[in-house]
XYZ file of C-alpha atoms in Angstrom:
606
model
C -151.505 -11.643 27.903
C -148.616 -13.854 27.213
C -149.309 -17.443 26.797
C -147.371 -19.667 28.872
C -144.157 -21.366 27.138
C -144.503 -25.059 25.947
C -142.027 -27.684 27.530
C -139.495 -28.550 25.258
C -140.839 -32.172 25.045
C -142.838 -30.832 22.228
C -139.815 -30.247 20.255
C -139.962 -33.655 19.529
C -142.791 -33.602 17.718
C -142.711 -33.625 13.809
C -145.918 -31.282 13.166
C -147.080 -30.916 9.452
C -148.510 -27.618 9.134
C -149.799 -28.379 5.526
C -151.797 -26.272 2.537
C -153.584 -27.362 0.091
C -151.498 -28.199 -2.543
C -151.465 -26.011 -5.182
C -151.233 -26.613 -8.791
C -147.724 -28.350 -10.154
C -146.521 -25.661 -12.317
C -143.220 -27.394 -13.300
C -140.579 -24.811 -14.597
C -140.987 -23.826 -18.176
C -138.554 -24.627 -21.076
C -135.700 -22.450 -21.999
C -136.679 -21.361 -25.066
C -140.417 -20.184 -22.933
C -137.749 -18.766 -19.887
C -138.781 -15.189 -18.988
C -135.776 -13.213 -17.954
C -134.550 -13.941 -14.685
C -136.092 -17.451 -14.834
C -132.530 -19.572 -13.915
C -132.250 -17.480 -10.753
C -135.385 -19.182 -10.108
C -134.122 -22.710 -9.928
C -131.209 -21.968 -8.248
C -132.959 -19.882 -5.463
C -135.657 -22.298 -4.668
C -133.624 -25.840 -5.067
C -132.949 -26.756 -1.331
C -136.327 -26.778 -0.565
C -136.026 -29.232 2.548
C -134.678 -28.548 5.535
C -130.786 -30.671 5.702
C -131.208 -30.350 9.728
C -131.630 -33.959 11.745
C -132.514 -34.104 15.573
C -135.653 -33.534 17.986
C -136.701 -29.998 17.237
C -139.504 -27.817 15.829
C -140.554 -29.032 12.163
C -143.021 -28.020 9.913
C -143.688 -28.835 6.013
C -146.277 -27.293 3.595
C -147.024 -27.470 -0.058
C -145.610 -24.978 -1.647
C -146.853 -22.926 -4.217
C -145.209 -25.017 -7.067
C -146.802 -28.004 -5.976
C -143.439 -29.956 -4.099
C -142.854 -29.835 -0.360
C -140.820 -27.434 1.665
C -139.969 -27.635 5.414
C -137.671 -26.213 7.827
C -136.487 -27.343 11.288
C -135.355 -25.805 14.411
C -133.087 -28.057 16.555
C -133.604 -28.181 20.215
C -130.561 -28.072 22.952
C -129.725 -31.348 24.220
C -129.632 -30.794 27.767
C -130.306 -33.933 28.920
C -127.882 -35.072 31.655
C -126.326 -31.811 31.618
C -125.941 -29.557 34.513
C -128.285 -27.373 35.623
C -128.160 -23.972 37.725
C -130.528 -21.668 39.380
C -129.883 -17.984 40.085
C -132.001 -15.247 41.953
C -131.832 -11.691 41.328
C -130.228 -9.264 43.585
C -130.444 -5.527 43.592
C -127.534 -4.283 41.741
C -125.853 -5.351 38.469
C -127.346 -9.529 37.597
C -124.629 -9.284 34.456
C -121.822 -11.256 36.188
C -123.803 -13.661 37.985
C -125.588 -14.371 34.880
C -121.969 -14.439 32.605
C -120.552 -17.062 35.422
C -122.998 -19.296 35.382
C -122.948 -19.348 31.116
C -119.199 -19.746 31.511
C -119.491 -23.268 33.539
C -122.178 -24.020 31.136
C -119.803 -23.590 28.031
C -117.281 -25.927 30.093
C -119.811 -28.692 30.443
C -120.761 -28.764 26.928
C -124.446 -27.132 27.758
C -127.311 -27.497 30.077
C -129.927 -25.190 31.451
C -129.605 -22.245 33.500
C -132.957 -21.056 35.309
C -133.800 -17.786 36.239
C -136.116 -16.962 39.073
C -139.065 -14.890 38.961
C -138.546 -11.187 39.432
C -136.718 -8.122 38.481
C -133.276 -8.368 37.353
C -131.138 -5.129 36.425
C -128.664 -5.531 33.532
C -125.786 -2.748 33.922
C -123.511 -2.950 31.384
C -123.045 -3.499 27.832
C -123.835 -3.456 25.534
C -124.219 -6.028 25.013
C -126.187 -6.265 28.232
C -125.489 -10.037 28.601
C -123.337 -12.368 25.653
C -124.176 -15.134 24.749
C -120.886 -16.396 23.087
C -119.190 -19.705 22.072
C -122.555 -21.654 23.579
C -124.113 -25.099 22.660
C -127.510 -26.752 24.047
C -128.288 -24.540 26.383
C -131.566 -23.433 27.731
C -131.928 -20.372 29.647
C -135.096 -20.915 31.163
C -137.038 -17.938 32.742
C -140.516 -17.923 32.364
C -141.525 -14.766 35.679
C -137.815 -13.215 34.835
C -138.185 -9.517 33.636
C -134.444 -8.630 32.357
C -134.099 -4.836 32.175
C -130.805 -3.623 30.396
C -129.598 -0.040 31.397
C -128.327 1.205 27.910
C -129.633 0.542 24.709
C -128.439 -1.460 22.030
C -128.062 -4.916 22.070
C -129.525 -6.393 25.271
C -128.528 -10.062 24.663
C -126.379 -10.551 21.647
C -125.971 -14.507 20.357
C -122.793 -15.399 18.249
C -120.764 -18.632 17.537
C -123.624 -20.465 19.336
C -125.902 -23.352 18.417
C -128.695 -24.747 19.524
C -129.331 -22.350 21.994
C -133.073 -21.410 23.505
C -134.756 -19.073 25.773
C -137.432 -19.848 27.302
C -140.045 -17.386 29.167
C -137.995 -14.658 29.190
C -139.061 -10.639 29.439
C -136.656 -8.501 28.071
C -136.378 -4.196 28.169
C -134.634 -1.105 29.143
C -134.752 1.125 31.786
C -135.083 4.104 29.750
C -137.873 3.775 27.413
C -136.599 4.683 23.809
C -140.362 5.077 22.669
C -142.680 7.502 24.983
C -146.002 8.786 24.631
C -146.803 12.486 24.567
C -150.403 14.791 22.689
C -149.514 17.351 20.644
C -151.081 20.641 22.232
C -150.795 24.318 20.191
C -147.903 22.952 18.486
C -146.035 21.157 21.074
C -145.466 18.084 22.928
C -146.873 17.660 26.224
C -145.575 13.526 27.521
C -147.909 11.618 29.267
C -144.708 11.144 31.746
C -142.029 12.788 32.810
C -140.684 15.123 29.421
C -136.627 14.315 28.354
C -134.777 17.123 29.207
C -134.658 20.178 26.344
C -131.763 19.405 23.920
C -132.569 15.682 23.562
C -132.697 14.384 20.478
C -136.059 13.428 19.005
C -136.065 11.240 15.704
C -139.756 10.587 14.811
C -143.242 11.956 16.023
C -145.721 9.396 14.655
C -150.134 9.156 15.522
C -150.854 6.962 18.106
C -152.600 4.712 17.145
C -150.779 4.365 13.228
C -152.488 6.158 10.422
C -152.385 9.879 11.359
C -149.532 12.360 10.373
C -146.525 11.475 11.050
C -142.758 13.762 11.326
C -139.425 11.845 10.426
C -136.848 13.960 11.932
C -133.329 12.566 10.478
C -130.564 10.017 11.583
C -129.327 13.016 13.779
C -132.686 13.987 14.970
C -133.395 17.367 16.057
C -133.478 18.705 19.550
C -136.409 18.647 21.863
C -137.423 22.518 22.855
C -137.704 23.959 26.364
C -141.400 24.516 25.910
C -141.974 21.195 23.756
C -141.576 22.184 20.370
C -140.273 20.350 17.820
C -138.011 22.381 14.545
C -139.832 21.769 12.084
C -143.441 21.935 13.635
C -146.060 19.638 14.155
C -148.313 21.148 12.272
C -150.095 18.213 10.574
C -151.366 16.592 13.511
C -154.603 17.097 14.841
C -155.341 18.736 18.362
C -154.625 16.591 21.166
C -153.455 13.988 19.029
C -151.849 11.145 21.042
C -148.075 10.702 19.569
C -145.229 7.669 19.626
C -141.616 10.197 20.087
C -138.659 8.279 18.994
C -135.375 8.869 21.382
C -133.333 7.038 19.143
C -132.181 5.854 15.834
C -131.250 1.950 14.999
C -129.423 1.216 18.542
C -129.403 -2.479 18.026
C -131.278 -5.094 18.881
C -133.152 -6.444 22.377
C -131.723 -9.792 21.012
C -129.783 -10.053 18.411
C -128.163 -12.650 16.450
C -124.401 -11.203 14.928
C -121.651 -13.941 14.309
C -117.957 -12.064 14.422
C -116.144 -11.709 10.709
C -118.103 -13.084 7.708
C -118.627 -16.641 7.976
C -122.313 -17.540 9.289
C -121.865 -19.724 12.623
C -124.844 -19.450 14.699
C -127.847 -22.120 13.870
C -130.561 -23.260 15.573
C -132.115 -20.539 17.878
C -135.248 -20.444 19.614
C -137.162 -18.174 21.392
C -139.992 -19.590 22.839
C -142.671 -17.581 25.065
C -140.088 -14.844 25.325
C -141.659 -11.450 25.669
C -139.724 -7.944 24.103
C -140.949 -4.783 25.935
C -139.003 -2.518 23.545
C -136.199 -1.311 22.002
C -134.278 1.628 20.515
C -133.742 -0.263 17.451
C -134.830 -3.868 16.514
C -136.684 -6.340 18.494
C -135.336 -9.283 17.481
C -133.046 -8.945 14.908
C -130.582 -11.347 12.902
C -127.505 -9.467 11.688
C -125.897 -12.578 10.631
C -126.049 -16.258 11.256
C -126.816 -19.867 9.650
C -129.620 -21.817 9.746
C -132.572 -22.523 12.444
C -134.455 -19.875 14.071
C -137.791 -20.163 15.392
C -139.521 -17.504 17.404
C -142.903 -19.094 18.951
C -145.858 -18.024 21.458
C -144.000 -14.712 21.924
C -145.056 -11.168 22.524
C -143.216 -8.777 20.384
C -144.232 -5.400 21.344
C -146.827 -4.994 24.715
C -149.668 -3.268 24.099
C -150.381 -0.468 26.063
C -147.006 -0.341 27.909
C -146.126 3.739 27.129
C -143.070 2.357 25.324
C -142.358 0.310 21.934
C -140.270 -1.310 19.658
C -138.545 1.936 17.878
C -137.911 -0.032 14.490
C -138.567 -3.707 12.844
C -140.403 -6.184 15.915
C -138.152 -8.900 13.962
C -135.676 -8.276 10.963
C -133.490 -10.663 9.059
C -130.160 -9.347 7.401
C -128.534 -12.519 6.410
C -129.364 -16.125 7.553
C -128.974 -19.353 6.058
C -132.972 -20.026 6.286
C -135.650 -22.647 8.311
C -137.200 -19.651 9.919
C -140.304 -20.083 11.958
C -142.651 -17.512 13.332
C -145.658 -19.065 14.860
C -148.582 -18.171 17.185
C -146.837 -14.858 18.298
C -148.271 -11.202 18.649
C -146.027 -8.228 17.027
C -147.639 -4.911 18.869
C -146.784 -0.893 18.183
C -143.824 -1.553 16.087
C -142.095 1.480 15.125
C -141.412 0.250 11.884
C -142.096 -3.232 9.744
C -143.346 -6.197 12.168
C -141.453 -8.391 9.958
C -138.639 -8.385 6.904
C -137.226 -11.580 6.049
C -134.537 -10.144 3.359
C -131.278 -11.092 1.614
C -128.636 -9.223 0.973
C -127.999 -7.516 -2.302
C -124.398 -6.017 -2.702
C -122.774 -3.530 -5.058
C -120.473 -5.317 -7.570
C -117.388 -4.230 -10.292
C -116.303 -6.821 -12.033
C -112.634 -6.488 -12.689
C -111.254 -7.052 -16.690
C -110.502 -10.421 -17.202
C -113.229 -11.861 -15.417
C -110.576 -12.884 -11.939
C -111.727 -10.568 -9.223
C -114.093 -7.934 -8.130
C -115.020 -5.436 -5.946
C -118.075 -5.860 -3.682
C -119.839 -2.812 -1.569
C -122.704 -2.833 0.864
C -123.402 -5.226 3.704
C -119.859 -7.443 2.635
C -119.303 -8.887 5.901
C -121.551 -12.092 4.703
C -118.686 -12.817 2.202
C -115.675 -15.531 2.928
C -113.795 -17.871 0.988
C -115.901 -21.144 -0.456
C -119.065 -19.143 -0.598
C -120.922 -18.352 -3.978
C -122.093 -15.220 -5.366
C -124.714 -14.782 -7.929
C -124.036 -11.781 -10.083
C -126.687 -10.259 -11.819
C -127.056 -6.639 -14.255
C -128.245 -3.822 -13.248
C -132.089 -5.016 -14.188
C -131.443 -7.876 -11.532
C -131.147 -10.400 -14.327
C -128.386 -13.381 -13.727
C -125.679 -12.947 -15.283
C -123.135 -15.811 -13.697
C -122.122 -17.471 -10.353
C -118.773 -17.573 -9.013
C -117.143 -18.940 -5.955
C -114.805 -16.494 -3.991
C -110.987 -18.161 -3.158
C -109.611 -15.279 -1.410
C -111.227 -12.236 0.366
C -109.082 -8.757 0.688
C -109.018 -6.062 4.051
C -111.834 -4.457 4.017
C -110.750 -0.651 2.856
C -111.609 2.575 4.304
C -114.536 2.739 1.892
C -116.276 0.007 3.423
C -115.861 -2.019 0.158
C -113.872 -5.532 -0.110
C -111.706 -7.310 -3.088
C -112.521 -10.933 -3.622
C -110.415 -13.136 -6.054
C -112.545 -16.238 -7.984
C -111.339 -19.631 -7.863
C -112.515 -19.584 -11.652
C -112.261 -16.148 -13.574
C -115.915 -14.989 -14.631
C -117.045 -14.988 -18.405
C -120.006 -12.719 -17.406
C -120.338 -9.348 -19.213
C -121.762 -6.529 -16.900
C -121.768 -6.979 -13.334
C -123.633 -4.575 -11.053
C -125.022 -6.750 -8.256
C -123.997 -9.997 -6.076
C -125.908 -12.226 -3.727
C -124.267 -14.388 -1.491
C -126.512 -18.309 -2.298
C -125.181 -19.233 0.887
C -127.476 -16.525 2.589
C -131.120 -16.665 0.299
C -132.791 -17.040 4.300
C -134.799 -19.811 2.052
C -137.487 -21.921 3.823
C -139.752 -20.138 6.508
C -143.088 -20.483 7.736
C -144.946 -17.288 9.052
C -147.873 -19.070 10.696
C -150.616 -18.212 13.089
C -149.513 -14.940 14.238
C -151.517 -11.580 15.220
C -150.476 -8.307 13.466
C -151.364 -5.386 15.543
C -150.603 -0.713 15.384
C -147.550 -1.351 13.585
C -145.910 2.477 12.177
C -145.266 0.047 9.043
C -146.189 -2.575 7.266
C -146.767 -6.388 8.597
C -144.713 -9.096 6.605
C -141.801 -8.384 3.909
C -141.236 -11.806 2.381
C -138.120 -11.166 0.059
C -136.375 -14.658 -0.219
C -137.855 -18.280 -1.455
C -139.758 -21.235 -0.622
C -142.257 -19.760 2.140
C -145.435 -19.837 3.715
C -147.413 -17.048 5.280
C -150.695 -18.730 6.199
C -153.544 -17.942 8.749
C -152.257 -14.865 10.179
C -154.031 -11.558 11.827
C -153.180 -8.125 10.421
C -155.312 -5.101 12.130
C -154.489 -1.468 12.787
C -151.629 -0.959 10.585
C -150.116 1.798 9.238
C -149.233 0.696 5.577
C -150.575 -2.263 4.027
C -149.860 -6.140 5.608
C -148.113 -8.089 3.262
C -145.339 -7.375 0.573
C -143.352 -10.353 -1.967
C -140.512 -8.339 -3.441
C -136.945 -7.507 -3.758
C -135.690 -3.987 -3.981
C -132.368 -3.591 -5.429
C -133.112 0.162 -3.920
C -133.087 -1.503 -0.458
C -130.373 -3.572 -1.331
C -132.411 -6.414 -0.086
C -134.516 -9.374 -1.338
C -133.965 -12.762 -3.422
C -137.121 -12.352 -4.733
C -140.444 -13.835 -3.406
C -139.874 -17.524 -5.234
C -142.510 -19.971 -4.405
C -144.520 -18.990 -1.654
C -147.600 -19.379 0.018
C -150.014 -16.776 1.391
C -153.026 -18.495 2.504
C -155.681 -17.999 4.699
C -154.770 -14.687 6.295
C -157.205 -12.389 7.602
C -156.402 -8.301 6.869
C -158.372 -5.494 7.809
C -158.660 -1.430 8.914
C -154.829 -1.674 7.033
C -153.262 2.235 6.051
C -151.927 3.030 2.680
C -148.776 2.947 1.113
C -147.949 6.889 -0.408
C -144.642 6.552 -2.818
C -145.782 6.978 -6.441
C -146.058 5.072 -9.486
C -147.583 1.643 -7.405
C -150.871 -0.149 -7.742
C -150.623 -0.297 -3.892
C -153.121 -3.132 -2.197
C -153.248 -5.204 1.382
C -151.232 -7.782 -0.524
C -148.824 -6.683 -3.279
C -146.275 -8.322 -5.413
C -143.633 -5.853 -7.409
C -139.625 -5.801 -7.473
C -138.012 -2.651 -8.022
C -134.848 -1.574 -8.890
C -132.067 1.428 -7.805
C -133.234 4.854 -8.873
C -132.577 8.609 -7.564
C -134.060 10.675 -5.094
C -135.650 7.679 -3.222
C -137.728 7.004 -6.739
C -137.068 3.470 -7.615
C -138.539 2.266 -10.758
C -140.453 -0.715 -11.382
C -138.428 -3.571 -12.994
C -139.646 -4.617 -16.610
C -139.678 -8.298 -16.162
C -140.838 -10.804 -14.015
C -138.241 -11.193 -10.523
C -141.281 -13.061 -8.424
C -142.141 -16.501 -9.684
C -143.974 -19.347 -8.462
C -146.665 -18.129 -5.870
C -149.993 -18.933 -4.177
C -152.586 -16.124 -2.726
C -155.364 -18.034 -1.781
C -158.163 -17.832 0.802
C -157.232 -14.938 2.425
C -159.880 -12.428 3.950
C -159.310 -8.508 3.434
C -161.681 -5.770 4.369
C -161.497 -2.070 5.159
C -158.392 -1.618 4.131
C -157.501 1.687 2.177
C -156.214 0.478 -1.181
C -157.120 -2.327 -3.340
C -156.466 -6.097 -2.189
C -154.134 -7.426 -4.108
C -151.843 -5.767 -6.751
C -149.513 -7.919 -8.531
C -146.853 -6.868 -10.579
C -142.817 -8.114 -11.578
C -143.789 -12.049 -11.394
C -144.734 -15.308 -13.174
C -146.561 -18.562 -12.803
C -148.879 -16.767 -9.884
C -152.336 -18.351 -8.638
C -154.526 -15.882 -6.917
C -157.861 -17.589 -5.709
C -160.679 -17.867 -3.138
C -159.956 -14.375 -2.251
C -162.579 -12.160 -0.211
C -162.212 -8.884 -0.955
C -165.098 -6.130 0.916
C -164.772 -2.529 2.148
C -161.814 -1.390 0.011
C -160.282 1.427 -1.766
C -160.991 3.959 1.465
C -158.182 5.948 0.260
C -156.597 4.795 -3.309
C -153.458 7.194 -3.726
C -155.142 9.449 -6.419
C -152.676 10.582 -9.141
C -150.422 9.020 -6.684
C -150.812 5.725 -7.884
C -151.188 7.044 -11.627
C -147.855 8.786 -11.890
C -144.537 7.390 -12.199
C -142.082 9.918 -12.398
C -138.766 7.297 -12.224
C -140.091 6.346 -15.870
C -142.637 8.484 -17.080
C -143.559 6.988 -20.087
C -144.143 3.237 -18.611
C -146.244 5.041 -16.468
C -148.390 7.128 -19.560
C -148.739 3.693 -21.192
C -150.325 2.394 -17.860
C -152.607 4.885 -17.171
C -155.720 3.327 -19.165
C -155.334 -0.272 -16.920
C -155.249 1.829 -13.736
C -157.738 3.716 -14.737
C -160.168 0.520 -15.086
C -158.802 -0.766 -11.923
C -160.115 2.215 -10.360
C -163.680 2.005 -11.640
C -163.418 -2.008 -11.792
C -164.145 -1.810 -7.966
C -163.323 -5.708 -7.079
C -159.849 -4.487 -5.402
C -157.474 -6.832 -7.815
C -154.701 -5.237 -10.350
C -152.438 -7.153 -12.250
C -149.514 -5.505 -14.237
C -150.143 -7.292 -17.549
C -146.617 -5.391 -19.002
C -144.443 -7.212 -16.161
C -146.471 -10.449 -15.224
C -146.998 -13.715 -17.090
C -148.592 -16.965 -16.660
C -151.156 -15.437 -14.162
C -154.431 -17.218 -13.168
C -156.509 -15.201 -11.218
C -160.053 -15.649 -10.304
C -162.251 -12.407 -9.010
C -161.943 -11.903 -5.179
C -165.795 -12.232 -3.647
């Protein structure tokens, strides 16, 4: 049951949402500087929110012993106009895109929605939400249903912008429940017509077998069969069918061009039936989004989230996800990431060539460039940005030429998505994992993970992914895990809560850097059991703290040779078979990588 929305007078209220503190581990001296080390500073050095007005705020300890907080700015709508609209029958777009448009005139102000059932025809976007500031659309009763997928409300060039109360879906459910019967699919409903495209069959609830059939899918038989079969399922196994592949988001965040506009979002008490691609996702944008006492994913609604309930391409930071319930995602519940782009380095040191997810990239902004092992190599500020070419790749010319020698990767400091706070949240049949905290200066704290498919929580970056700062100074306290699946690729010391950074390899196989590219964290407190790997696995990271950790009913299913094999580098892997082997028959559900950590304390989970 959603809870009802808070009135915005409580965005006024300063709330410390504090740990703890842990111990001060101040940064160690250059000549004691593991590799990667000076990335370190510069990631985690705004560590307080620059926002100033009545909003959401929080502040914690963070794992290096200062203080990190974030804000959210509320709409000032105070004195501002405010209209009501009811729905009618046919298409509510217009009605809806009027009323924003005298809104944008008057410099904000609310615009309430009446309870009831409003149809959304175009799009997409179903409804834009462009060139806005301080406005609340207020809804709280208002089910918005969009008639194509993709986005369903898309936000750009706005700021402080909220919705509040809001239920948001399609009319044709990209997610659909179906058994599988002597090989086939029989749907709970009515069956998509043969020909249609089917992407993934996955076991409802998470855990069972699952099918992954492509980016272009594979057609739906005449008598329900599926090319490839469905062998691996059990009889009359209840199934999740996927009707589509990454079709946006239900809202999503997506400034035009490169520069990052959009700052200080909330969703508050908003509700996300589903959606052929994201639930909430943001593309691109600045600082300030909070997403509280929402319901990502229903339970039990025939229909889900196809991908990530909330994903984070490229943001500025102060992200807050608090007391909200992430249900039957197809995919992760949540990724906060960063960027990581392909980078040439031209001779002389004056301009480059950047590939990837470039559109973050505009004069005045600085890049980080780092090796091919993720280690920093320079910074440089971009004066001039080229076309982007038919390969999808851009030329950028440096104010100052760069000294660096080789250049294989760039992150954009302008977009770390530093500072957020993951807080009192419930976890709940995601197809993936829970959190993916890639970027610095964060708290995941007092959290709910049950019934997932994969383990919860994951620090990292994965120059694979192209994604990921690193997980720099953060907190994971307090968080209760349990009946979590397992994580299957090779050549891991999987657990509920693992720590590792990995970098590009072939055929999907992504070695395990050889250095630390974690630093500074906290796992404290936090309450695992019957999950199917270890607890905690740490590996790639320095100046870690792992205590007051309760650790019970573990190891249902440890990977095997799975987790003793690493074919990317084989011989790391032979040199690491005699630790994994004692982790195995250790039996207190802890592993840490002694050839890629330092400056670990640990004590042994109860």
């Amino acid at each position: 049951m959603m809870r009802p929305p808070r009135l915005f007078a409580t965005f006024a209220l300063a709330v410390a949402t504090c740990c703890s503190p842990a111990p001060s581990q101040p940064a160690p001296s250059p000549s004691a500087t593991p590799a990667g080390a000076d990335w370190v500073t510069l990631a985690t050095a705004a560590r307080q929110s620059p926002a100033q007005g009545d909003g959401l705020r929080r502040q914690w300890t963070g794992a290096d012993g200062g203080q990190v907080s974030v804000a959210v700015i509320a709409p000032r709508i105070a004195g501002r106009p405010v209209i009501a609209l009811r729905p009618v029958a046919g298409d509510n777009a217009p009605a809806i895109a009027a009323a924003l448009a005298r809104l944008r005139a008057a410099g904000g102000g609310t615009l309430r929605l009446a309870p009831g059932t409003w149809p959304i025809a175009g799009g997409p976007p179903g409804l834009a939400l462009d060139r806005l500031s301080d406005v609340l659309i207020d809804g709280s009763g208002a089910k918005l249903v969009f008639a194509n997928w993709g986005d369903g409300i898309l936000i750009s060039r706005a700021e402080r912008i909220a919705l509040r109360g809001l239920s948001l879906g399609y009319a044709r459910p990209p997610v659909i429940m179906a058994r599988v019967r002597d090989g086939r699919l029989a749907f709970a409903g009515a069956a998509p017509p043969p020909g249609t495209p089917l992407y993934q069959v996955s076991a409802a609830p998470p855990g069972g077998a699952r099918v992954l059939l492509g980016k272009a899918g594979k057609p739906l038989g005449a008598d329900g069969t599926v090319p490839g079969g469905l062998e691996g399922f059990a009889p009359d196994q209840p199934v999740q069918v996927k009707l589509a592949w990454y079709r946006g988001g239900t809202i999503r965040i997506g400034d035009p061009g490169n520069v990052p506009v959009s700052h200080d979002i909330t969703l508050d008490g908003v509700t996300v039936r589903d959606s052929a691609g994201s639930g909430v996702v943001a593309d691109l944008m600045g600082r300030g989004l909070a997403i509280v006492g929402a319901q990502i994913g229903v339970r039990g609604a025939g229909s889900a989230i196809a991908y990530d309930a909330f994903h984070v391409t490229a943001a500025g930071g102060d992200i807050l996800v608090e007391n909200s319930d992430f249900t039957g995602s197809g995919d992760d519940a949540i990724n906060i990431a960063a960027p990581i782009l392909d980078a040439a380095l031209d001779p002389g040191g004056a301009t480059a060539t950047l590939g990837g997810n470039v559109s973050p990239v505009y004069p005045g902004v600085r890049l980080a460039l780092f090796d091919a092992s993720l280690q920093l190599v320079g910074t440089a500020q971009v004066a001039q940005r080229a076309p982007r070419g038919a390969d999808n790749r851009v030329r950028v010319t440096f104010a100052t030429p760069v000294g660096a020698g080789a250049v294989r990767y760039a992150r954009n400091m302008d977009l770390l998505a530093q500072r957020y706070a993951i807080v009192g949240n419930r976890f709940a049949d995601s197809v993936g994992h829970g959190v993916l905290a890639q970027t610095p200066n964060g708290l995941i704290r007092d959290n709910q993970f049950t019934g997932l498919r994969y383990n919860a929580i994951r620090l990292l970056t994965s120059a694979m992914w192209y994604e990921g700062t690193g997980a720099l100074n953060v907190v994971v306290a307090g968080n209760r895990i349990a009946e979590t699946g397992q994580d299957t690729r090779p050549g891991r010391v999987w657990a509920a809560i693992t720590v590792f950074a990995e970098l590009a390899g072939g055929n999907g196989i992504a070695p395990l850097a050889s250095v630390p590219l974690n630093a500074r964290l906290l796992i404290r407190d936090n309450r695992i059991t019957g999950v199917d790997q270890g607890c905690i696995a740490i590996s790639n990271a320095t100046d870690v703290t792992v205590k007051n950790n309760r650790c019970t009913a573990f190891g249902r299913k440890p990977g095997g040779v799975r987790m003793l094999a690493e074919r990317a580098d084989l011989a790391a892997g032979l040199a690491q078979l005699p630790a994994k082997g004692a982790y195995i028959a250790r039996g207190d559900g802890m592993w840490v990588d002694a050839a890629t950590t330092a400056r670990i304390a640990v004590d042994t989970p109860r």
